[in-house]
Short mmCIF file of C-alpha atoms in Angstrom, two decimals:
data_model
loop_
_atom_site.label_atom_id
_atom_site.label_comp_id
_atom_site.label_asym_id
_atom_site.label_seq_id
_atom_site.Cartn_x
_atom_site.Cartn_y
_atom_site.Cartn_z
CA MET A 1135 0.00 0.00 0.00
CA ARG A 1136 1.36 3.40 -0.96
CA LYS A 1137 1.10 6.38 1.31
CA GLN A 1138 -1.29 8.23 -0.99
CA ASP A 1139 -3.54 5.14 -1.13
CA VAL A 1140 -4.12 5.02 2.63
CA PRO A 1141 -7.91 5.23 2.90
CA GLN A 1142 -9.52 8.11 4.75
CA ASP A 1143 -13.11 7.01 5.22
CA GLU A 1144 -14.79 8.40 8.31
CA GLY A 1145 -16.78 6.02 10.44
CA VAL A 1146 -16.32 4.20 13.70
CA LEU A 1147 -13.39 6.17 15.02
CA ASP A 1148 -15.20 9.43 15.91
CA ASP A 1149 -12.44 12.02 15.96
CA GLU A 1150 -9.63 9.59 16.58
CA ARG A 1151 -7.05 8.41 14.11
CA VAL A 1152 -5.32 5.11 13.63
CA VAL A 1153 -1.90 4.68 12.13
CA SER A 1154 -1.33 2.31 9.28
CA TYR A 1155 1.86 1.24 7.64
CA ALA A 1156 2.35 2.42 4.05
CA LEU A 1157 5.18 2.92 1.60
CA ASP A 1158 6.47 6.41 0.89
CA SER A 1159 7.77 7.52 -2.50
CA ASP A 1160 11.17 5.84 -1.87
CA GLY A 1161 9.55 2.51 -1.11
CA GLN A 1162 10.32 2.86 2.61
CA TYR A 1163 7.69 2.08 5.21
CA CYS A 1164 6.34 4.95 7.22
CA LEU A 1165 3.47 5.49 9.63
CA THR A 1166 0.50 7.24 8.11
CA SER A 1167 -2.50 8.49 9.99
CA SER A 1168 -5.91 7.42 8.78
CA VAL A 1169 -9.47 8.22 9.84
CA GLY A 1170 -10.77 4.79 8.89
CA TRP A 1171 -11.59 2.51 6.03
CA ASP A 1172 -14.97 1.64 4.53
CA PRO A 1173 -14.75 -2.17 4.77
CA VAL A 1174 -13.88 -1.90 8.46
CA ASN A 1175 -16.66 0.60 9.09
CA CYS A 1176 -19.08 -1.70 7.31
CA ALA A 1177 -17.98 -4.71 9.34
CA ASN A 1178 -18.21 -2.77 12.58
CA ARG A 1179 -21.65 -1.46 11.71
CA LEU A 1180 -22.77 -5.03 11.09
CA ALA A 1181 -21.52 -6.07 14.53
CA TRP A 1182 -23.56 -3.27 16.13
CA GLN A 1183 -26.54 -4.18 14.01
CA ASP A 1184 -26.36 -7.69 15.43
CA ILE A 1185 -26.39 -6.28 18.95
CA GLN A 1186 -29.28 -3.99 18.05
CA LEU A 1187 -31.31 -6.91 16.67
CA GLN A 1188 -30.63 -8.93 19.79
CA LEU A 1189 -31.61 -5.98 21.94
CA ASP A 1190 -34.87 -5.48 20.04
CA GLY A 1191 -35.69 -9.12 20.60
CA VAL A 1192 -35.02 -8.85 24.32
CA ARG A 1193 -37.10 -5.64 24.52
CA ARG A 1194 -40.08 -7.42 22.99
CA GLN A 1195 -39.68 -10.32 25.39
CA ILE A 1196 -39.58 -7.94 28.35
CA GLU A 1197 -42.71 -6.19 27.14
CA ARG A 1198 -44.40 -9.56 26.92
CA GLY A 1199 -43.30 -10.24 30.49
CA GLU A 1200 -41.02 -13.15 29.63
CA LEU A 1201 -37.78 -11.55 30.80
CA SER A 1202 -36.78 -9.02 33.41
CA VAL A 1203 -35.19 -5.64 32.68
CA LEU A 1204 -31.89 -7.12 33.79
CA ALA A 1205 -31.80 -9.02 30.49
CA TYR A 1206 -31.96 -5.72 28.65
CA TYR A 1207 -29.02 -4.19 30.51
CA MET A 1208 -27.07 -7.40 30.17
CA THR A 1209 -27.56 -7.52 26.41
CA ARG A 1210 -26.77 -3.84 26.03
CA ALA A 1211 -23.46 -4.37 27.81
CA GLN A 1212 -22.74 -7.24 25.39
CA MET A 1213 -22.72 -9.73 28.23
CA ASP A 1214 -24.13 -13.19 28.67
CA VAL A 1215 -25.13 -14.91 31.91
CA ALA A 1216 -21.63 -16.26 32.53
CA LEU A 1217 -19.94 -12.91 32.04
CA LEU A 1218 -22.51 -11.03 34.10
CA ALA A 1219 -22.11 -13.60 36.87
CA SER A 1220 -18.36 -13.19 37.02
CA TYR A 1221 -18.59 -9.39 36.92
CA SER A 1222 -21.25 -9.10 39.61
CA GLY A 1223 -20.04 -11.96 41.76
CA VAL A 1224 -23.56 -13.38 41.82
CA PRO A 1225 -23.63 -17.09 40.99
CA ARG A 1226 -24.82 -18.03 37.52
CA TRP A 1227 -27.90 -19.86 38.65
CA ARG A 1228 -29.03 -16.80 40.58
CA VAL A 1229 -28.36 -14.50 37.62
CA ARG A 1230 -30.44 -16.85 35.51
CA ARG A 1231 -33.24 -16.63 38.07
CA HIS A 1232 -32.97 -12.85 38.15
CA LEU A 1233 -33.78 -12.81 34.45
CA LYS A 1234 -37.32 -13.84 35.39
CA PRO A 1235 -39.55 -10.78 35.97
CA LYS A 1236 -41.20 -12.25 39.08
CA VAL A 1237 -37.90 -12.95 40.82
CA PHE A 1238 -36.36 -9.71 39.69
CA SER A 1239 -39.16 -7.58 41.10
CA LYS A 1240 -38.53 -8.99 44.56
CA LEU A 1241 -34.77 -8.63 44.38
CA ASP A 1242 -33.15 -7.40 47.57
CA ALA A 1243 -31.48 -4.00 47.60
CA LYS A 1244 -27.95 -5.29 47.97
CA VAL A 1245 -27.96 -7.36 44.80
CA GLN A 1246 -29.85 -4.62 42.98
CA HIS A 1247 -27.18 -2.13 43.95
CA CYS A 1248 -24.53 -4.54 42.73
CA TYR A 1249 -26.10 -4.79 39.27
CA ALA A 1250 -26.83 -1.06 39.09
CA GLN A 1251 -23.24 -0.20 39.85
CA LEU A 1252 -22.00 -2.54 37.18
CA PHE A 1253 -24.23 -1.04 34.49
CA ARG A 1254 -23.65 2.51 35.79
CA VAL A 1255 -27.31 3.26 36.40
CA THR A 1256 -29.35 4.05 39.50
CA THR A 1257 -31.37 1.31 41.15
CA ALA A 1258 -34.54 3.10 40.02
CA GLN A 1259 -33.37 2.98 36.41
CA LEU A 1260 -32.52 -0.67 36.76
CA SER A 1261 -36.15 -1.62 37.22
CA GLN A 1262 -37.37 0.39 34.24
CA LEU A 1263 -36.91 -0.33 30.57
CA PRO A 1264 -35.18 2.69 28.99
CA ALA A 1265 -36.92 4.22 25.97
CA GLU A 1266 -33.67 4.79 24.09
CA ASP A 1267 -31.04 2.15 23.42
CA ALA A 1268 -28.22 4.69 23.00
CA LEU A 1269 -25.99 2.24 21.18
CA PRO A 1270 -23.04 3.69 19.30
CA MET A 1271 -23.45 3.92 15.53
CA ALA A 1272 -27.19 3.43 16.01
CA GLU A 1273 -28.01 6.48 13.94
CA GLU A 1274 -26.14 5.01 11.00
CA ILE A 1275 -27.97 1.72 11.01
CA PRO A 1276 -30.40 1.60 8.11
CA SER A 1277 -33.71 0.13 9.15
CA MET B 1077 3.90 12.31 39.74
CA MET B 1078 4.58 12.41 36.03
CA ILE B 1079 7.16 10.37 34.18
CA ASP B 1080 8.71 11.81 31.06
CA PHE B 1081 7.67 9.09 28.68
CA PRO B 1082 8.19 8.88 24.92
CA HIS B 1083 4.63 8.42 23.68
CA ARG B 1084 4.23 7.32 20.09
CA GLN B 1085 1.06 6.25 18.42
CA SER B 1086 1.45 2.79 17.04
CA ALA B 1087 -0.67 0.39 15.05
CA HIS B 1088 -0.72 -2.53 17.45
CA CYS B 1089 -1.09 -2.13 21.20
CA GLU B 1090 1.27 -4.86 22.37
CA SER B 1091 4.21 -4.16 20.07
CA GLY B 1092 3.66 -0.44 20.65
CA ALA B 1093 3.78 -0.88 24.42
CA VAL B 1094 6.92 -3.00 24.22
CA SER B 1095 8.71 -0.58 21.91
CA SER B 1096 7.82 2.42 24.10
CA LEU B 1097 8.92 0.63 27.27
CA LEU B 1098 12.22 -0.40 25.72
CA THR B 1099 12.80 3.07 24.33
CA HIS B 1100 12.15 4.44 27.81
CA ALA B 1101 14.60 1.89 29.24
CA GLY B 1102 17.34 3.06 26.90
CA LEU B 1103 17.07 0.90 23.78
CA PRO B 1104 15.18 2.83 21.14
CA ILE B 1105 13.46 0.37 18.82
CA SER B 1106 10.58 0.95 16.47
CA GLU B 1107 7.19 -0.66 16.79
CA ALA B 1108 7.73 -2.77 13.68
CA MET B 1109 11.03 -4.00 15.11
CA ALA B 1110 9.34 -4.98 18.37
CA PHE B 1111 6.64 -6.78 16.41
CA GLY B 1112 9.26 -8.68 14.40
CA LEU B 1113 11.49 -9.54 17.36
CA GLY B 1114 8.41 -10.84 19.12
CA GLY B 1115 7.44 -12.99 16.14
CA GLY B 1116 4.00 -11.41 16.13
CA LEU B 1117 2.82 -12.53 12.72
CA PHE B 1118 0.58 -15.55 12.54
CA PHE B 1119 -2.61 -16.88 11.10
CA GLY B 1120 -5.09 -19.05 12.88
CA TYR B 1121 -8.61 -20.21 12.27
CA VAL B 1122 -10.13 -21.78 15.35
CA PRO B 1123 -13.78 -22.59 14.66
CA PHE B 1124 -14.33 -24.33 18.00
CA VAL B 1125 -13.44 -21.19 19.91
CA LYS B 1126 -16.21 -18.67 19.47
CA LEU B 1127 -15.73 -14.94 19.76
CA ASN B 1128 -19.09 -13.16 20.10
CA GLY B 1129 -20.55 -16.38 18.78
CA PHE B 1130 -18.46 -16.54 15.61
CA PRO B 1131 -15.41 -18.66 14.79
CA LEU B 1132 -12.18 -17.08 15.94
CA THR B 1133 -9.84 -15.87 13.20
CA THR B 1134 -6.52 -14.41 14.20
CA TYR B 1135 -3.72 -12.82 12.24
CA ARG B 1136 -1.22 -12.57 15.07
CA CYS B 1137 0.29 -14.64 17.85
CA ARG B 1138 -1.30 -15.14 21.25
CA PRO B 1139 -1.68 -12.05 23.47
CA GLY B 1140 1.42 -11.58 25.58
CA GLY B 1141 3.57 -13.56 23.16
CA ILE B 1142 5.29 -10.54 21.64
CA PHE B 1143 6.17 -9.12 25.04
CA ALA B 1144 7.53 -12.42 26.33
CA ARG B 1145 9.67 -13.11 23.27
CA VAL B 1146 11.11 -9.62 22.92
CA THR B 1147 12.16 -9.35 26.54
CA LYS B 1148 13.60 -12.85 26.44
CA GLY B 1149 15.47 -12.21 23.21
CA LEU B 1150 16.96 -8.99 24.52
CA GLN B 1151 17.62 -10.51 27.94
CA CYS B 1152 15.73 -7.84 29.73
CA ARG B 1153 14.53 -8.43 33.26
CA VAL B 1154 10.81 -8.13 33.57
CA ILE B 1155 8.65 -8.05 36.64
CA GLN B 1156 5.09 -9.24 36.14
CA LYS B 1157 2.36 -9.39 38.72
CA LYS B 1158 -1.23 -10.45 38.99
CA TYR B 1159 -3.57 -9.53 41.79
CA ARG B 1160 -6.71 -10.68 43.49
CA GLN B 1161 -7.75 -7.41 45.08
CA PRO B 1162 -8.26 -4.27 42.98
CA GLN B 1163 -7.36 -2.07 45.96
CA GLN B 1164 -4.00 -3.76 46.35
CA ALA B 1165 -3.34 -3.63 42.60
CA MET B 1166 -4.05 0.09 42.43
CA ALA B 1167 -2.02 0.81 45.57
CA GLU B 1168 1.01 -0.99 44.17
CA LEU B 1169 0.59 0.83 40.87
CA ASP B 1170 0.72 4.15 42.76
CA ALA B 1171 3.81 3.02 44.65
CA LEU B 1172 5.59 2.09 41.40
CA LEU B 1173 4.68 5.43 39.82
CA GLU B 1174 6.09 7.18 42.90
CA GLN B 1175 9.39 5.45 42.19
CA GLY B 1176 9.31 6.79 38.64
CA ILE B 1177 8.61 3.47 36.96
CA ALA B 1178 6.35 3.40 33.90
CA VAL B 1179 4.02 0.45 34.34
CA GLY B 1180 2.44 -1.57 31.57
CA LEU B 1181 -1.04 -2.93 32.21
CA GLN B 1182 -3.21 -5.52 30.57
CA THR B 1183 -6.77 -4.23 30.40
CA SER B 1184 -10.10 -4.65 28.72
CA VAL B 1185 -11.13 -2.07 26.12
CA PHE B 1186 -14.77 -2.16 27.19
CA TRP B 1187 -14.30 -0.02 30.29
CA LEU B 1188 -11.87 2.56 28.96
CA PRO B 1189 -13.78 5.83 28.54
CA TYR B 1190 -11.37 7.37 26.03
CA ILE B 1191 -11.80 4.59 23.46
CA PRO B 1192 -14.42 5.55 20.82
CA PRO B 1193 -17.75 3.98 21.94
CA ALA B 1194 -18.17 2.07 18.71
CA LEU B 1195 -14.98 0.13 19.40
CA ARG B 1196 -15.80 -0.89 22.97
CA PHE B 1197 -16.14 -4.64 22.92
CA HIS B 1198 -15.22 -7.18 25.56
CA PHE B 1199 -11.65 -7.69 24.48
CA ASN B 1200 -9.37 -8.32 27.43
CA ALA B 1201 -5.87 -8.23 26.01
CA HIS B 1202 -5.35 -4.55 25.46
CA ASN B 1203 -2.04 -3.07 26.59
CA LEU B 1204 -1.37 0.40 27.89
CA ILE B 1205 1.28 2.14 29.93
CA VAL B 1206 0.55 4.28 32.97
CA VAL B 1207 2.99 7.16 33.18
CA GLY B 1208 1.62 9.34 35.93
CA LYS B 1209 -1.08 10.23 38.39
CA GLU B 1210 -2.75 13.47 39.32
CA GLY B 1211 -5.42 13.42 41.99
CA SER B 1212 -7.73 10.57 41.09
CA ARG B 1213 -6.75 10.53 37.43
CA TYR B 1214 -4.06 8.52 35.73
CA ARG B 1215 -1.98 9.74 32.81
CA ILE B 1216 -1.89 6.96 30.26
CA SER B 1217 0.20 6.32 27.19
CA ASP B 1218 -2.14 4.12 25.20
CA PRO B 1219 -0.26 2.90 22.14
CA VAL B 1220 -3.24 3.18 19.82
CA MET B 1221 -4.13 6.76 20.81
CA PRO B 1222 -2.46 9.74 19.13
CA GLU B 1223 -1.81 11.59 22.42
CA LEU B 1224 -1.44 10.83 26.10
CA VAL B 1225 -4.86 10.42 27.68
CA TRP B 1226 -6.43 10.76 31.12
CA CYS B 1227 -8.37 8.02 32.82
CA GLU B 1228 -10.21 8.01 36.14
CA ALA B 1229 -8.92 5.54 38.73
CA GLU B 1230 -12.32 3.87 38.98
CA ASP B 1231 -12.51 3.17 35.24
CA LEU B 1232 -8.94 1.92 35.14
CA ALA B 1233 -9.57 -0.44 38.04
CA HIS B 1234 -12.63 -1.77 36.21
CA ALA B 1235 -10.62 -2.29 33.03
CA ARG B 1236 -7.82 -4.04 34.92
CA PHE B 1237 -10.20 -6.43 36.58
CA ALA B 1238 -12.33 -7.27 33.59
CA GLN B 1239 -13.84 -10.74 33.50
CA GLY B 1240 -14.33 -13.29 30.79
CA ALA B 1241 -11.89 -14.86 28.33
CA LEU B 1242 -8.26 -13.81 28.89
CA ALA B 1243 -9.20 -11.99 32.10
CA PRO B 1244 -6.25 -9.72 32.95
CA LYS B 1245 -6.57 -10.13 36.76
CA GLY B 1246 -4.89 -6.78 37.19
CA ARG B 1247 -1.75 -7.95 35.41
CA CYS B 1248 0.97 -5.34 35.38
CA TYR B 1249 4.52 -5.49 34.09
CA TYR B 1250 7.59 -3.31 34.02
CA LEU B 1251 11.19 -3.58 32.95
CA GLU B 1252 13.94 -3.73 35.49
CA GLY B 1253 17.14 -2.23 34.21
CA GLU B 1254 18.30 -1.98 30.64
CA PRO B 1255 18.22 -4.79 28.10
CA GLN B 1256 21.48 -6.77 28.13
CA ILE B 1257 21.62 -7.29 24.39
CA THR B 1258 21.82 -4.28 22.13
CA ASP B 1259 22.97 -5.98 18.92
CA LEU B 1260 19.60 -6.74 17.39
CA ARG B 1261 20.81 -9.13 14.70
CA GLN B 1262 20.58 -12.39 16.61
CA PRO B 1263 17.15 -11.64 18.14
CA THR B 1264 15.95 -10.55 14.68
CA LEU B 1265 16.85 -13.90 13.16
CA ARG B 1266 15.24 -15.63 16.10
CA GLY B 1267 12.05 -13.66 15.55
CA ILE B 1268 11.98 -14.53 11.86
CA GLN B 1269 12.53 -18.19 12.62
CA ILE B 1270 9.68 -18.25 15.10
CA VAL B 1271 7.27 -16.76 12.58
CA CYS B 1272 8.35 -19.11 9.77
CA CYS B 1273 8.03 -22.06 12.10
CA ASP B 1274 4.54 -21.01 13.21
CA MET B 1275 3.31 -20.24 9.72
CA LEU B 1276 4.57 -23.54 8.29
CA ALA B 1277 3.61 -25.61 11.30
CA PRO B 1278 1.99 -28.96 10.51
CA VAL B 1279 -1.17 -28.22 12.48
CA PRO B 1280 -4.45 -27.92 10.63
CA ILE B 1281 -5.67 -24.69 12.24
CA GLY B 1282 -2.49 -22.60 12.26
CA GLY B 1283 -0.42 -20.85 9.63
CA ILE B 1284 -0.81 -21.63 5.94
CA ARG B 1285 -2.85 -24.73 6.69
CA GLY B 1286 -5.15 -22.60 8.84
CA MET B 1287 -5.81 -20.35 5.85
CA ARG B 1288 -6.69 -23.30 3.67
CA TYR B 1289 -8.88 -24.67 6.43
CA MET B 1290 -10.72 -21.38 6.71
CA ALA B 1291 -11.21 -21.21 2.93
CA ARG B 1292 -12.60 -24.72 3.02
CA SER B 1293 -15.02 -24.14 5.85
CA MET B 1294 -16.09 -20.70 4.56
CA ARG B 1295 -17.85 -22.39 1.69
CA HIS B 1296 -20.16 -24.08 4.19
CA TRP B 1297 -20.81 -21.08 6.41
CA GLU B 1298 -24.09 -20.29 4.75
CA GLN B 1299 -25.46 -23.80 5.26
CA LYS B 1300 -24.11 -23.95 8.76
CA TYR B 1301 -25.03 -20.54 10.12
CA GLY B 1302 -27.68 -19.24 7.72
CA LYS B 1303 -27.42 -16.15 5.57
CA ARG B 1304 -27.52 -13.46 8.24
CA LYS B 1305 -25.02 -15.13 10.54
CA SER B 1306 -22.62 -16.07 7.77
CA ILE B 1307 -22.39 -12.39 6.89
CA SER B 1308 -21.62 -11.61 10.53
CA CYS B 1309 -18.87 -14.25 10.44
CA LEU B 1310 -17.39 -12.49 7.47
CA ALA B 1311 -17.64 -9.13 9.22
CA GLN B 1312 -15.80 -10.59 12.18
CA MET B 1313 -13.05 -11.79 9.86
CA ILE B 1314 -12.66 -8.30 8.36
CA ARG B 1315 -12.49 -6.77 11.81
CA MET B 1316 -9.80 -9.15 12.99
CA GLN B 1317 -7.83 -8.40 9.88
CA GLU B 1318 -8.20 -4.66 9.53
CA GLU B 1319 -9.61 -3.02 12.59
CA ILE B 1320 -7.67 -0.84 14.97
CA GLY B 1321 -4.45 -2.45 16.05
CA THR B 1322 -3.36 -4.26 12.91
CA GLY B 1323 -1.59 -1.58 10.87
CA GLY B 1324 -3.45 -2.90 7.83
CA ALA B 1325 -3.74 -6.21 6.00
CA GLY B 1326 -3.74 -8.40 9.09
CA PHE B 1327 -0.29 -7.28 10.34
CA ARG B 1328 1.34 -8.08 6.99
CA PHE B 1329 2.35 -4.45 6.50
CA ILE B 1330 3.93 -4.12 9.94
CA TYR B 1331 5.89 -7.28 9.32
CA ALA B 1332 7.04 -6.00 5.93
CA ALA B 1333 8.24 -2.84 7.69
CA PHE B 1334 10.16 -5.05 10.12
CA LEU B 1335 11.77 -7.03 7.28
CA GLN B 1336 12.79 -3.75 5.70
CA GLU B 1337 14.45 -2.67 8.93
CA ALA B 1338 16.11 -6.08 9.24
CA ALA B 1339 17.44 -5.69 5.70
CA GLY B 1340 19.15 -2.50 6.83
CA LEU B 1341 20.53 -4.27 9.88
CA PHE B 1342 22.11 -7.06 7.85
CA ASN B 1343 22.75 -4.92 4.80
CA ASN B 1344 21.04 -7.63 2.82
CA ALA B 1345 19.22 -6.99 -0.46
CA GLU B 1346 17.34 -10.28 -0.36
CA LEU B 1347 15.57 -9.36 2.86
CA LYS B 1348 14.54 -6.09 1.23
CA GLU B 1349 13.06 -8.06 -1.66
CA MET B 1350 11.18 -10.25 0.80
CA ALA B 1351 9.74 -7.11 2.40
CA ASP B 1352 8.49 -5.93 -1.01
CA ARG B 1353 6.96 -9.32 -1.65
CA LEU B 1354 5.15 -9.29 1.66
CA THR B 1355 3.80 -5.83 0.84
CA LEU B 1356 2.25 -7.29 -2.31
CA ILE B 1357 0.79 -10.16 -0.29
CA GLY B 1358 -0.60 -7.58 2.12
CA ASP B 1359 -2.22 -5.72 -0.77
CA GLY B 1360 -3.84 -9.00 -1.67
CA TRP B 1361 -5.29 -9.29 1.83
CA ARG B 1362 -6.64 -5.74 1.56
CA GLU B 1363 -8.43 -6.84 -1.60
CA VAL B 1364 -9.95 -9.76 0.29
CA ALA B 1365 -11.27 -7.31 2.88
CA VAL B 1366 -12.77 -5.05 0.19
CA GLU B 1367 -14.53 -7.97 -1.46
CA ALA B 1368 -15.70 -9.38 1.85
CA ALA B 1369 -17.23 -6.00 2.72
CA ARG B 1370 -18.96 -5.99 -0.64
CA CYS B 1371 -20.31 -9.43 0.14
CA CYS B 1372 -21.54 -8.16 3.52
CA LYS B 1373 -23.39 -5.31 1.85
CA GLY B 1374 -24.83 -7.79 -0.63
CA ARG B 1375 -24.50 -5.34 -3.49
CA ASP B 1376 -22.39 -7.46 -5.78
CA GLU B 1377 -23.81 -10.73 -7.07
CA ASN B 1378 -20.39 -11.89 -8.28
CA VAL B 1379 -18.86 -11.89 -4.82
CA THR B 1380 -19.88 -14.96 -2.88
CA LEU B 1381 -18.33 -16.91 -0.04
CA ASP B 1382 -16.99 -19.28 -2.67
CA SER B 1383 -15.16 -16.58 -4.60
CA LEU B 1384 -13.78 -15.21 -1.34
CA ALA B 1385 -12.56 -18.65 -0.35
CA ASP B 1386 -10.73 -18.86 -3.68
CA LYS B 1387 -9.08 -15.52 -2.94
CA ILE B 1388 -7.93 -16.70 0.46
CA LEU B 1389 -6.51 -19.86 -1.11
CA LEU B 1390 -4.53 -17.61 -3.43
CA ARG B 1391 -3.09 -15.76 -0.43
CA ALA B 1392 -2.12 -19.11 1.10
CA ASP B 1393 -0.43 -20.13 -2.15
CA GLU B 1394 1.56 -16.90 -2.06
CA GLU B 1395 2.50 -17.06 1.58
CA GLU B 1396 3.64 -20.68 1.61
CA PRO B 1397 6.68 -20.26 -0.68
CA PHE B 1398 7.30 -16.86 0.90
CA PHE B 1399 7.79 -18.27 4.37
CA CYS B 1400 9.78 -21.25 3.07
CA GLU B 1401 12.20 -18.90 1.38
CA LEU B 1402 12.30 -16.60 4.38
CA ARG B 1403 13.24 -19.57 6.54
CA GLN B 1404 16.06 -20.51 4.16
CA LEU B 1405 17.28 -16.94 4.10
CA SER B 1406 17.29 -16.68 7.88
CA LYS B 1407 19.30 -19.91 8.07
CA THR B 1408 21.88 -18.51 5.65
CA LEU B 1409 22.11 -15.30 7.62
CA GLN B 1410 22.40 -17.26 10.84
CA ARG B 1411 25.34 -19.20 9.43
CA GLN B 1412 27.04 -16.01 8.32
CA LEU B 1413 26.50 -14.46 11.73
CA LYS B 1414 27.95 -17.51 13.48
CA ASP B 1415 30.97 -17.69 11.19
CA GLY B 1416 31.78 -14.21 12.31
CA GLN B 1417 31.58 -12.57 8.92
CA PRO B 1418 29.76 -9.50 9.99
CA LYS B 1419 28.31 -8.48 6.66
CA GLY B 1420 26.20 -5.80 8.19
CA LYS B 1421 26.93 -2.95 10.46
CA ALA B 1422 26.84 -3.54 14.18
CA SER B 1423 24.15 -1.58 15.83
#
């Protein structure tokens, strides 16, 4: 790749830059700054789309009363039961139980606080389904 | 407490961290050199390990491998520690900074607030160097960021004690004293030999055979995962190859830069030629990424998983003789070095 061919396609990086290795006019490698590349942006957008789809599914299930709001926060943080369990220190089987709305509504304050702290929300927010997903790149996802 | 630290933005976090730490310790080496000495180049397709639910594709060696090999090759004393308690880990970090020691940390990228939100995934083998503290904030030289950044202690502690695969467990490392070896020629050859050995290894999932294996199984992705998921698999492949931290073309360009530097070290025209050849191979990988993205968008009927698999086979056919010849060349150079005919300049 020549220096002048280093792609400059804006996308996932916000205002940041990455460096890529490219050849200068003498055929020597040098570091060139780049704002991104379309194929990467496309791939990254797809990854977020997958998360969005998953999140939409979970949202519907919560509205139907099949899952608790905890499932929403877990999915939004790209976690699964195992990862959430090791982050919160709550055993897996209990996390799995907390995904049921009935169990979750009777959750004691200590565990609630533990989850809320992990997801950086207040305990009040934890029991309510947020209206906005606020995922990055969400505005660029074509419906 | 602030340490005067030579921050440089680099393509890959691990090689960048190693090169900055060594430069700080008194042996200025470039990122590409660190990557080469550490034998960072690799290819692996591991379908039974799933990353975000998709088969793992990797273009580089295991996390931590570069650091271990470089410091071993240069005979540099390293102190590494893991912790159970975040409080203890942070307290010891503060104590080290007080002594003026720049400390490398293994962290997750998910909890680092300065990383662009779109890139925050649960990836636990990110490397950064803490160079100072002011109040509750740490001054951090993150190899992939253009400038030094600030990070709150709470966020850093979270990132250091991330959970999941490759959990860092607060791992920190720093160099003790200067590297004993300053003539880079022997470690360079060692690095090349490691990469050739890994790429030509007779295991079905690694190196050239790994590429062929991926090409073979790609053709069945659609039956196996369905249309939507097979596209996500492809997207994952592109991201492993090109996203932040690779320097382009799945580390092939960084490695070419290393070979170019090695050519200067040995004053050897053949190594320079090899570097040019690897650049062309890298361009080929870029093409694969472009086509794969086109396939993801579904705009081009001519690009299918089959045609992509053919392209990857082509890359394998190019890389196989390349690494065979590189191995031969490194053996010749090794012999010359042993016979004491210093063809190149001593560094």
